[in-house]
mmCIF file of C-alpha atoms in Angstrom:
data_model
loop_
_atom_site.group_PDB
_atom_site.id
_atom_site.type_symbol
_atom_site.label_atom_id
_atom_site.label_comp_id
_atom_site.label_asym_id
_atom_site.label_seq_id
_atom_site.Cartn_x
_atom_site.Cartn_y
_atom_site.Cartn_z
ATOM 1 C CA UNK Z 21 0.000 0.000 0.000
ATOM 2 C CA UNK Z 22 1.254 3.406 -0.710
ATOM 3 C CA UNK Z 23 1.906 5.460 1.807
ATOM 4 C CA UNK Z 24 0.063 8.313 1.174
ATOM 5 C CA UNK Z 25 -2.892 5.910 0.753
ATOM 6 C CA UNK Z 26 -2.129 4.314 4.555
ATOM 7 C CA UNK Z 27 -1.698 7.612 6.133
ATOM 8 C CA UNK Z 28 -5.166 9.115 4.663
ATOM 9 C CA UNK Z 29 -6.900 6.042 6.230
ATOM 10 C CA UNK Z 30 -5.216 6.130 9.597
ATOM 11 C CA UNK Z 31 -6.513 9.828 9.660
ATOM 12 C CA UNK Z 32 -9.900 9.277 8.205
ATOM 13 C CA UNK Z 33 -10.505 7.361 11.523
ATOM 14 C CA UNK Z 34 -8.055 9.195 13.763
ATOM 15 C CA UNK Z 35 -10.781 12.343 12.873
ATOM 16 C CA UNK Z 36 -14.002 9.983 12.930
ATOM 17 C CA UNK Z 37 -12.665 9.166 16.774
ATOM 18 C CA UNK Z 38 -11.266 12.488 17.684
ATOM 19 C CA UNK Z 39 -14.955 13.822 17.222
ATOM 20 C CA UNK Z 40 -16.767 10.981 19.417
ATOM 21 C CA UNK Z 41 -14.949 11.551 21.980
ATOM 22 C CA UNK Z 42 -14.404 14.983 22.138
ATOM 23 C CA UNK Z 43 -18.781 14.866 22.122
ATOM 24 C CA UNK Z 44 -18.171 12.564 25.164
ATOM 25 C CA UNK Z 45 -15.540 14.889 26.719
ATOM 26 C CA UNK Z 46 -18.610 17.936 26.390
ATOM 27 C CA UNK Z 47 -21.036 15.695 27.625
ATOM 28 C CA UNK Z 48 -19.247 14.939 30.815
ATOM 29 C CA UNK Z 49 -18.824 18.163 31.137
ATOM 30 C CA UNK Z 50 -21.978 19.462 30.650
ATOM 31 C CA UNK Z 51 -23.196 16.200 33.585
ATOM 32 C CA UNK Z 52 -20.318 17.551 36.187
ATOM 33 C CA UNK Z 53 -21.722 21.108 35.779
ATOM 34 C CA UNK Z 54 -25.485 20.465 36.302
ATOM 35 C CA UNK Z 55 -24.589 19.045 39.548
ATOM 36 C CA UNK Z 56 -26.286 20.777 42.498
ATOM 37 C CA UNK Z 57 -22.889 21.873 43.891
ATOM 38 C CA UNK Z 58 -22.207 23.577 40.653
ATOM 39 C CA UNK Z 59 -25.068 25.840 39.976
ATOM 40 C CA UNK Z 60 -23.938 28.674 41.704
ATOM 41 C CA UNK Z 61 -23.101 31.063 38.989
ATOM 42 C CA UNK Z 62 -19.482 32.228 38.724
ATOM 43 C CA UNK Z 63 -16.099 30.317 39.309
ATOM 44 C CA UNK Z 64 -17.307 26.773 40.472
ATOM 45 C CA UNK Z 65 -19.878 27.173 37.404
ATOM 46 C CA UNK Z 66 -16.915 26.911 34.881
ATOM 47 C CA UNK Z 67 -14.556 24.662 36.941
ATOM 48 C CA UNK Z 68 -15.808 21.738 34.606
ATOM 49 C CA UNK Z 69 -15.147 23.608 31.157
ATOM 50 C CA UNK Z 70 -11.931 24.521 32.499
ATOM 51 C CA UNK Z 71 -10.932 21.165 33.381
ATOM 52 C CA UNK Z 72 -12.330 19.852 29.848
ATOM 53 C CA UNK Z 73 -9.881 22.573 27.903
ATOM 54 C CA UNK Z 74 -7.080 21.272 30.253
ATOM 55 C CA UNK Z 75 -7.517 17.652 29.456
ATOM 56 C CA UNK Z 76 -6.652 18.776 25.572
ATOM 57 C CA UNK Z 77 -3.493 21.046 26.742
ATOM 58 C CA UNK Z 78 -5.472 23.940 25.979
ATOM 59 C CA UNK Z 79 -7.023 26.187 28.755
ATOM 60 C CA UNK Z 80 -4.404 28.911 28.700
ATOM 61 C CA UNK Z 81 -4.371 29.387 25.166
ATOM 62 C CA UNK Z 82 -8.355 29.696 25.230
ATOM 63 C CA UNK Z 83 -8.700 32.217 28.029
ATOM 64 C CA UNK Z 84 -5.818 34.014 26.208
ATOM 65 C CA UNK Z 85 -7.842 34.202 23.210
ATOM 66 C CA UNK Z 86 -11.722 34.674 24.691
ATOM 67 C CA UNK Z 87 -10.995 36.202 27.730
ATOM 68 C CA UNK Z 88 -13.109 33.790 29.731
ATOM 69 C CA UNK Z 89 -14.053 30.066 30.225
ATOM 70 C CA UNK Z 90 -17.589 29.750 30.216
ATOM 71 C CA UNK Z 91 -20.189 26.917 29.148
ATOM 72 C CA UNK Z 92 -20.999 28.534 25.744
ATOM 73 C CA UNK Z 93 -17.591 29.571 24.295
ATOM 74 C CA UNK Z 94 -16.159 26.635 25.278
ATOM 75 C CA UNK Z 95 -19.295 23.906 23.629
ATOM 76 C CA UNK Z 96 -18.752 26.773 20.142
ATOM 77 C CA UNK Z 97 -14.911 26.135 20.469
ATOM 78 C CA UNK Z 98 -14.966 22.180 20.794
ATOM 79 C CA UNK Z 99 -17.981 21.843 18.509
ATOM 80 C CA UNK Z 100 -18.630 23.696 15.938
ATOM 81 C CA UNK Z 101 -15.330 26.301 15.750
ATOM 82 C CA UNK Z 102 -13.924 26.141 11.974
ATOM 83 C CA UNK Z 103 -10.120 27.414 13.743
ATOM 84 C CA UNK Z 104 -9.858 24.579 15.982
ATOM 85 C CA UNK Z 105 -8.526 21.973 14.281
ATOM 86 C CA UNK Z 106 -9.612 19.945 17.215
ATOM 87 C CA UNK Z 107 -13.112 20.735 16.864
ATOM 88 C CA UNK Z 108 -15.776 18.350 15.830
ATOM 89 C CA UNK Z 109 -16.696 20.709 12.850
ATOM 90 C CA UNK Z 110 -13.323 19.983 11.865
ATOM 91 C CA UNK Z 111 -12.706 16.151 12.820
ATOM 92 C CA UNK Z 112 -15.563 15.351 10.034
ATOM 93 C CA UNK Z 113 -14.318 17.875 7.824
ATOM 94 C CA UNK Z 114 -10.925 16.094 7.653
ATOM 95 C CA UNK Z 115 -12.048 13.037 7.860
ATOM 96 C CA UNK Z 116 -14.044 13.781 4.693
ATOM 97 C CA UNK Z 117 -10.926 15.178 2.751
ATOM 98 C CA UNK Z 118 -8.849 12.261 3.190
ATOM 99 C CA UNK Z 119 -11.553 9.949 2.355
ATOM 100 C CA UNK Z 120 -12.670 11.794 -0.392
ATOM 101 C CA UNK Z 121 -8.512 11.382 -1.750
ATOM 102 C CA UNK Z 122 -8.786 7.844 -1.087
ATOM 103 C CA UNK Z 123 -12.371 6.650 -2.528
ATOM 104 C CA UNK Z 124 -10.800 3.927 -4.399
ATOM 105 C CA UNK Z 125 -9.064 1.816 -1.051
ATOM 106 C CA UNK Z 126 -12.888 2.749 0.561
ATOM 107 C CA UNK Z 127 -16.582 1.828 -0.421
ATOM 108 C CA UNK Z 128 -18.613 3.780 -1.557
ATOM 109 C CA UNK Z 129 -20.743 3.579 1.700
ATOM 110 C CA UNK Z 130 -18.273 4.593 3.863
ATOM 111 C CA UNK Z 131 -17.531 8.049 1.779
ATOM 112 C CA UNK Z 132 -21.267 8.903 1.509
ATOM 113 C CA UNK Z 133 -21.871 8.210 4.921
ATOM 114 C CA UNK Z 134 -18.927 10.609 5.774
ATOM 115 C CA UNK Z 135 -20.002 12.861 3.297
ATOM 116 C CA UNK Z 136 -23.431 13.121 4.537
ATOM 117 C CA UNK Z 137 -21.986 13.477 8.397
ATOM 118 C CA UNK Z 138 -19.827 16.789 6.650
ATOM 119 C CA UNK Z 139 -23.184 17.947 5.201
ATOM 120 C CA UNK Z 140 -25.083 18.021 8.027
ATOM 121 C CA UNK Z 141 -22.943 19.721 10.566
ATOM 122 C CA UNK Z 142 -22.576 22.437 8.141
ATOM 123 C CA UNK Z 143 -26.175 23.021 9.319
ATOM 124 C CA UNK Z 144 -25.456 23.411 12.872
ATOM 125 C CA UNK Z 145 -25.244 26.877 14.497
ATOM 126 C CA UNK Z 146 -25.850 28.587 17.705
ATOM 127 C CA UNK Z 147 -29.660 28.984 17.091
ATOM 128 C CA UNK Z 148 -30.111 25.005 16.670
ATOM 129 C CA UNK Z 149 -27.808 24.097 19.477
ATOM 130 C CA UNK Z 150 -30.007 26.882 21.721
ATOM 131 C CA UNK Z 151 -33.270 25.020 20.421
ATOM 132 C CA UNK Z 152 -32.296 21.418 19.937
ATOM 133 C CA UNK Z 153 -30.210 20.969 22.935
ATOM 134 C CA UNK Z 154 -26.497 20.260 23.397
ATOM 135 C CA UNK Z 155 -26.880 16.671 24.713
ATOM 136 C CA UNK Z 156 -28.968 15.977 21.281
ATOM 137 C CA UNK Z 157 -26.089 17.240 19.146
ATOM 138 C CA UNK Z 158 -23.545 15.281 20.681
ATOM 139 C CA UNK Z 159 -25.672 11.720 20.746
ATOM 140 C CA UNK Z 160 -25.779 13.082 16.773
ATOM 141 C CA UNK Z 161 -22.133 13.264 16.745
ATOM 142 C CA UNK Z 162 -21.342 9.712 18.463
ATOM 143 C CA UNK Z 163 -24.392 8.402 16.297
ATOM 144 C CA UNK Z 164 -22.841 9.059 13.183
ATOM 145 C CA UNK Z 165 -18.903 7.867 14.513
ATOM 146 C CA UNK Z 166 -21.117 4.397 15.077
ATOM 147 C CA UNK Z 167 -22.239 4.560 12.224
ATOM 148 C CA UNK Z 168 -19.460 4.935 9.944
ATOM 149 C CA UNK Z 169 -17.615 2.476 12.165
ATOM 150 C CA UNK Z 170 -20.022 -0.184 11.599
ATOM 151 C CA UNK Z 171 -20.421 0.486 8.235
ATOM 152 C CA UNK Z 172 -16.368 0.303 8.067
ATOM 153 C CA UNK Z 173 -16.570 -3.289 9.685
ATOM 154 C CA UNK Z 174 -19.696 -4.122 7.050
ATOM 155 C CA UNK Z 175 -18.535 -3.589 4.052
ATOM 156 C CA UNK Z 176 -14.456 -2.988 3.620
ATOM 157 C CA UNK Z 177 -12.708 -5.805 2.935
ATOM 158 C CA UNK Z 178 -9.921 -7.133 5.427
ATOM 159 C CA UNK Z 179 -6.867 -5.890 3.746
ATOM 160 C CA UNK Z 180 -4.017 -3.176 4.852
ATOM 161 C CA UNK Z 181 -6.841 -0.521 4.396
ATOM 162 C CA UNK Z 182 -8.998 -2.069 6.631
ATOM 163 C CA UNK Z 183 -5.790 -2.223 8.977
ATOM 164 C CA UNK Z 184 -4.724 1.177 8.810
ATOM 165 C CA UNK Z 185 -8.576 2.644 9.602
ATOM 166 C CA UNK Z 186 -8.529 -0.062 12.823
ATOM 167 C CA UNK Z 187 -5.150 1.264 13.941
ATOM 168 C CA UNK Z 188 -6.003 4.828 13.602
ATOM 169 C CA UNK Z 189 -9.648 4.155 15.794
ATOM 170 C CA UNK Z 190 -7.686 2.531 18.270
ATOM 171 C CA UNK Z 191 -4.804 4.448 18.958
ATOM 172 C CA UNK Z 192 -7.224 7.558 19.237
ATOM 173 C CA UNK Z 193 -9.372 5.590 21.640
ATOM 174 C CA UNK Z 194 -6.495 5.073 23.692
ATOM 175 C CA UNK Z 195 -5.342 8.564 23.954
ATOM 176 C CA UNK Z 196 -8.768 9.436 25.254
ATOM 177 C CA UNK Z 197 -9.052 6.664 27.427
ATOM 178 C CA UNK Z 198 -6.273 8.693 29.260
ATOM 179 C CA UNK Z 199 -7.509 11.872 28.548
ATOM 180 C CA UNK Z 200 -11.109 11.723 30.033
ATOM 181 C CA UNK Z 201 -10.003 10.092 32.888
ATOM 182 C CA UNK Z 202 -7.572 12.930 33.765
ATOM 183 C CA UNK Z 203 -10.285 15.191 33.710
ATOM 184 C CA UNK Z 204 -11.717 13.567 36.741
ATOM 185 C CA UNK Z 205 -8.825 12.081 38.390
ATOM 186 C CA UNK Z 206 -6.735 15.586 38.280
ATOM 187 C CA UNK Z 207 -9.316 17.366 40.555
ATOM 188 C CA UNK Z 208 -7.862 15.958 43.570
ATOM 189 C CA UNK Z 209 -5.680 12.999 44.619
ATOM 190 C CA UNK Z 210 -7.391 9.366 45.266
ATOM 191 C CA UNK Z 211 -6.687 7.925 48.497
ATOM 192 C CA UNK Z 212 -5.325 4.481 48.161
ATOM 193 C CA UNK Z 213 -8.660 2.767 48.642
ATOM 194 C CA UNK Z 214 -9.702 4.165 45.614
ATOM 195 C CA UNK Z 215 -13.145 5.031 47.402
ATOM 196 C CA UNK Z 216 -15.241 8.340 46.702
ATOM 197 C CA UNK Z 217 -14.528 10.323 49.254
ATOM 198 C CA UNK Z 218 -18.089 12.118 49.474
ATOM 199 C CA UNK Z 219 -21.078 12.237 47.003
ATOM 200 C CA UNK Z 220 -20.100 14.809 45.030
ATOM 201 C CA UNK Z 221 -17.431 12.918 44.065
ATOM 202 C CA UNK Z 222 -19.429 9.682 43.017
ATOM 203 C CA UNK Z 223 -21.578 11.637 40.844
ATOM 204 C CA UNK Z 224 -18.428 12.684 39.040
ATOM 205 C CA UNK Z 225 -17.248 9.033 38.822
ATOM 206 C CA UNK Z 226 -20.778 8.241 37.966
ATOM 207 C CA UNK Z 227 -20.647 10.921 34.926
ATOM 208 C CA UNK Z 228 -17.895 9.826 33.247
ATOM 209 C CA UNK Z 229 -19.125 6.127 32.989
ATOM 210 C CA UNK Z 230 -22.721 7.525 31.628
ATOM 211 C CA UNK Z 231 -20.787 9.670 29.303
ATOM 212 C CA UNK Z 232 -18.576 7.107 28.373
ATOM 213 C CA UNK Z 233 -21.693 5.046 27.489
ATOM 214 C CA UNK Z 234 -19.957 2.250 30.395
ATOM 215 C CA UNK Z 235 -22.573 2.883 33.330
ATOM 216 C CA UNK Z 236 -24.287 -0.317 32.738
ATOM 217 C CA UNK Z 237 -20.969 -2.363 31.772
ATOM 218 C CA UNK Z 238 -19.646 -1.302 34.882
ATOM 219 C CA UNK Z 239 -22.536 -2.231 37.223
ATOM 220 C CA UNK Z 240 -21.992 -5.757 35.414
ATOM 221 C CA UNK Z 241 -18.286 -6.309 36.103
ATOM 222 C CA UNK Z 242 -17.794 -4.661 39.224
ATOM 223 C CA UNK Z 243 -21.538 -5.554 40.973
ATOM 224 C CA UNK Z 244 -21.035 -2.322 43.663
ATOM 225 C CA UNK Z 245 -20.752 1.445 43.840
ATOM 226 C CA UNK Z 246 -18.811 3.323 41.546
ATOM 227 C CA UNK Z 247 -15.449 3.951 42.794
ATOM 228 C CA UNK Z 248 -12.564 5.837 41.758
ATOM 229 C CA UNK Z 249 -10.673 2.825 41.600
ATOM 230 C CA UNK Z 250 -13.383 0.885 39.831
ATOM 231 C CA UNK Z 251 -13.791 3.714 37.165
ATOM 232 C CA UNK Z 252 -9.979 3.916 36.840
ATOM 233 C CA UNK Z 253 -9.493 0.022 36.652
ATOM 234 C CA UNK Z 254 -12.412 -0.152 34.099
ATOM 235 C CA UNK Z 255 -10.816 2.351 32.055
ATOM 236 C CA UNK Z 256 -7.314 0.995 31.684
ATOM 237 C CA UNK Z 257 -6.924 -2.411 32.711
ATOM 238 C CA UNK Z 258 -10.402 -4.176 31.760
ATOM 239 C CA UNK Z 259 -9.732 -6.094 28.537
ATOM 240 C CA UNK Z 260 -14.042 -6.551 28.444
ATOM 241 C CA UNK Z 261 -14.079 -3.218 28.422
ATOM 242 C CA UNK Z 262 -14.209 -1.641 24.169
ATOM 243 C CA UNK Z 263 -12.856 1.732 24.928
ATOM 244 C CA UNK Z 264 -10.109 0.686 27.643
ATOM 245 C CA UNK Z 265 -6.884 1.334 27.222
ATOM 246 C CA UNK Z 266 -5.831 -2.727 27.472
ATOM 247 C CA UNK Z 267 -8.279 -3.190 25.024
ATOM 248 C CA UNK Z 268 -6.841 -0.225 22.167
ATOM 249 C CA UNK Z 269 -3.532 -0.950 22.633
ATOM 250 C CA UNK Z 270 -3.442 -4.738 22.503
ATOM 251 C CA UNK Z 271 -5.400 -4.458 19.152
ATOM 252 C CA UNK Z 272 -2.963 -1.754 18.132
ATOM 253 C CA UNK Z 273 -0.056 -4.466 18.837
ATOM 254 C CA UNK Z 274 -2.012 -7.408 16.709
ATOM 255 C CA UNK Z 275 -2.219 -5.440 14.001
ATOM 256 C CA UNK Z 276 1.428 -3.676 13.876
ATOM 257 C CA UNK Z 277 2.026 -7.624 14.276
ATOM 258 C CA UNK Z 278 0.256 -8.169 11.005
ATOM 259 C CA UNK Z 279 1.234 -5.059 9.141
ATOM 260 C CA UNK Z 280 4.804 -6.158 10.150
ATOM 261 C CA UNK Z 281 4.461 -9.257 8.477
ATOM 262 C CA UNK Z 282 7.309 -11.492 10.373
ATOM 263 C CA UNK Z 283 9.900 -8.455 10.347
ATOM 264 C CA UNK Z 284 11.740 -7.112 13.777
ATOM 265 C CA UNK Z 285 10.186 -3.519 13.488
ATOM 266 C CA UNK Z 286 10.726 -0.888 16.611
ATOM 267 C CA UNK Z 287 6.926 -0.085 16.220
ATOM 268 C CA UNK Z 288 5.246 -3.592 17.289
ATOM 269 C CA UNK Z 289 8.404 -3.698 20.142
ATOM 270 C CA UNK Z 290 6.889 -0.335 21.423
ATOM 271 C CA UNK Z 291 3.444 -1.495 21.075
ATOM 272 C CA UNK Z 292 3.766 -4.650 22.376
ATOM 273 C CA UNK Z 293 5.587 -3.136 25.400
ATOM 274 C CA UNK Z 294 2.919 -0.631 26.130
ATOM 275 C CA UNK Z 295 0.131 -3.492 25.838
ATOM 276 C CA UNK Z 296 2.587 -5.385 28.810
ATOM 277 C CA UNK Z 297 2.307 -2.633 30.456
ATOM 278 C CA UNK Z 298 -1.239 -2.581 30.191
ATOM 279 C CA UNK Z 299 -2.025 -6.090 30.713
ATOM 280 C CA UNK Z 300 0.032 -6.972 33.795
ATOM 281 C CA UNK Z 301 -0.425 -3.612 35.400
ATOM 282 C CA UNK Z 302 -2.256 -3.762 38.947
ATOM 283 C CA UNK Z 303 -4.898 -0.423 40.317
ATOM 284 C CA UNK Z 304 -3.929 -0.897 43.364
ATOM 285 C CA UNK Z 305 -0.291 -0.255 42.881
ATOM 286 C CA UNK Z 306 -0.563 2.556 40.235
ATOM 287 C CA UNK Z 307 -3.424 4.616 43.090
ATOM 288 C CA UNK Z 308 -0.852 3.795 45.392
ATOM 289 C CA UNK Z 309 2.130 4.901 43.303
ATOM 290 C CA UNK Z 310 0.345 8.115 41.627
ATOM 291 C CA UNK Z 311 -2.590 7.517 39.183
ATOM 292 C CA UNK Z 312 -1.621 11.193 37.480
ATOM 293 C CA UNK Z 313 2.246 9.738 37.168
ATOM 294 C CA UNK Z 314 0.879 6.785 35.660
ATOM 295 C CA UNK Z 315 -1.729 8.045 33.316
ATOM 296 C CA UNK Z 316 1.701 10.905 32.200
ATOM 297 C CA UNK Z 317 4.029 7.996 31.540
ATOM 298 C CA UNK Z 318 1.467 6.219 29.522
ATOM 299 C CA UNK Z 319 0.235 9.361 27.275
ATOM 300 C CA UNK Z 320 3.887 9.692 26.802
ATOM 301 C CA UNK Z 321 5.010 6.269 25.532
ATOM 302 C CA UNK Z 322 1.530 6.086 23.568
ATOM 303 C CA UNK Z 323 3.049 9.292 21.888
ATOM 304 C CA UNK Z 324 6.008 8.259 20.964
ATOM 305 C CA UNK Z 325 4.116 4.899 19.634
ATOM 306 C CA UNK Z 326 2.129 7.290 17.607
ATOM 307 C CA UNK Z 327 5.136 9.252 15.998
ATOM 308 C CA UNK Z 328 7.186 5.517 15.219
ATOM 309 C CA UNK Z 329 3.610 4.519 13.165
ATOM 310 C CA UNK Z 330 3.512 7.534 11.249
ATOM 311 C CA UNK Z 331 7.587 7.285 10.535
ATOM 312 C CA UNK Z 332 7.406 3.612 9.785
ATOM 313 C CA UNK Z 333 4.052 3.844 7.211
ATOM 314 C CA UNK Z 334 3.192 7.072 6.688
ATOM 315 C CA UNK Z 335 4.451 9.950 3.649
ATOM 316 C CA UNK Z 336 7.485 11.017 4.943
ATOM 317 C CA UNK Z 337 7.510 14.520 6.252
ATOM 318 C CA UNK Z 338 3.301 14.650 5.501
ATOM 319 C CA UNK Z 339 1.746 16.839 8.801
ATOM 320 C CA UNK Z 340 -1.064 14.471 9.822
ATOM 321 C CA UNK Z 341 -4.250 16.626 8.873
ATOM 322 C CA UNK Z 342 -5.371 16.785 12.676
ATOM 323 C CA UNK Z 343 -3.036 17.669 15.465
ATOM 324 C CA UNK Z 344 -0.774 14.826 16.037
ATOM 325 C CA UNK Z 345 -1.562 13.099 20.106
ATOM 326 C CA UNK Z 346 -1.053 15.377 23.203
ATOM 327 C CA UNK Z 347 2.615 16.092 24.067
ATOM 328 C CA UNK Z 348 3.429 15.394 28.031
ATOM 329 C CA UNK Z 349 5.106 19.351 28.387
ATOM 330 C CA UNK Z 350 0.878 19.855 27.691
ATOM 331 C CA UNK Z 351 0.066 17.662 30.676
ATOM 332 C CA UNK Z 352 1.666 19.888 33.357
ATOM 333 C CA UNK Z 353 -0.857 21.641 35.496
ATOM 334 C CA UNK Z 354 -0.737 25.104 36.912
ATOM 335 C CA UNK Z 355 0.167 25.850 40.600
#
């Protein structure tokens, strides 16, 4: 496969990903700030858009730029902002593009169904969100990333294409397996039970599984009340679990595997390495020895995994068309 061709395909699900969960990232959001300790108006009121901009490296850059963090400028910047090129508007837009350059390695199913995704959030404005409701745009949003991924699975045959869109899905699953459950876990430190400490820190827990669409997998597995350590352990080190990070990068490592076929490449040593790390990797000891430290060193070797795929298959010197996976310098917090 050329690699022009691979590194459209990786990207064409990279973006199709990048915009679920950054819909899952504003609906967790939205869930932390309707609780009744955050309707007083003013600084606690924003804590939860501020903590959703930090999550993507991004908070001081955005208050440099609006002036404020509020629930409004922040749902227009992740959602529907044509300058961001982490936006959602511009996740479907890209994803579009490099599909639309690569319509012979898809079907033709999979480019109208992006095409029509692009066509419709062109119709979405301020004056729709206000009448429609945020949480109905984003179930649109991680509607249509379902879609298109079952379409994917339906209907492209299992070649280096189909590879390359499965590799991109998962490695951008895996980022964001880290990066929503920083956005909880950074508020405060867990004690090494890994118990809530008080309710409203359950109904945080309890947020991120709804928004994760895990509230009912997690009542299955676990049989008691959410926990911090339950969330986390669900999150990371559950291989039942689709969007944990055991799960993405152990699929990541079968396929680099594959794509490898029988050679010694650095790429499937650093993948299977971080799925090791994944797989024999305890909650108890990472709460005890620093979930933040933890989830840091992870984003940072899943990083490096990320910039050894696109050197090994990808155009040489091609800028991905979204913004390559969070750097750790954009993990540190303020004082």
């Amino acid at each position: 496969m050329l690699c022009r061709t691979a590194n459209d395909l990786y990207w064409v699900a990279r973006n199709m990903e990048r915009a679920e969960n950054t819909a899952r990232l504003l609906d967790m959001a939205q869930r932390i700030a309707l609780l009744p300790e955050r309707l007083d108006r003013g600084k606690a009121q924003a804590a939860p858009w501020r903590r959703a901009l930090d999550s993507l490296g991004s908070a001081q850059e955005f208050e440099q730029a609006h002036g404020r963090i509020d629930a409004e400028s922040v749902v227009q910047h992740l959602l529907l902002s044509p300058d961001n090129p982490g936006s959602i508007y511009c996740c479907l837009r890209a994803a579009r593009e490099n599909a639309r350059a690569q319509r012979v390695a898809i079907t033709a199913e999979m480019y109208e169904d992006l095409n029509s995704s692009w066509l419709e959030i062109r119709r979405f404005d301020g004056a729709r969100l206000r009448q429609d409701g945020l949480s109905s745009a984003l179930e649109w949003v991680k509607t249509r990333s379902a879609a298109f991924r079952g379409i994917t699975i339906g209907t492209l045959g299992r070649g280096e294409g189909y590879q390359f869109l499965q590799m991109g899905a998962f490695i951008e699953r895996a980022d964001w397996s880290i990066r929503l459950l920083d956005m909880i876990s950074s508020d405060e430190e867990l004690p090494e039970t890994g118990e809530a400490r008080d309710a409203t820190q359950y109904f945080q827990w309890s947020a991120l599984l709804q928004a994760l669409s895990a509230f009912e997998t997690y009542r299955r597995l676990y049989r008691e009340s959410v926990s911090p350590a339950g969330v986390a352990a669900l999150m990371l080190l559950n291989d039942d679990n689709p969007r944990s990070l055991q799960t993405c990068v152990g699929a990541i490592h079968q396929i680099l595997q594959q794509l490898s076929g029988g050679e010694s490449l650095e790429v499937a040593r650093q993948a299977g390495a971080l799925a090791a790390q994944a797989r024999y990797a305890h909650i108890d000891e990472i709460i005890a020895g620093g979930l933040e430290p933890w989830l840091q060193d992870t984003m940072s070797r899943l990083s490096k995994l990320g910039d050894e795929i696109h050197r090994q298959f990808m155009t040489t010197g091609a800028a991905p068309v979204a913004p390559p996976v969070m750097r750790q310098s954009q993990w540190q917090r303020k004082s």
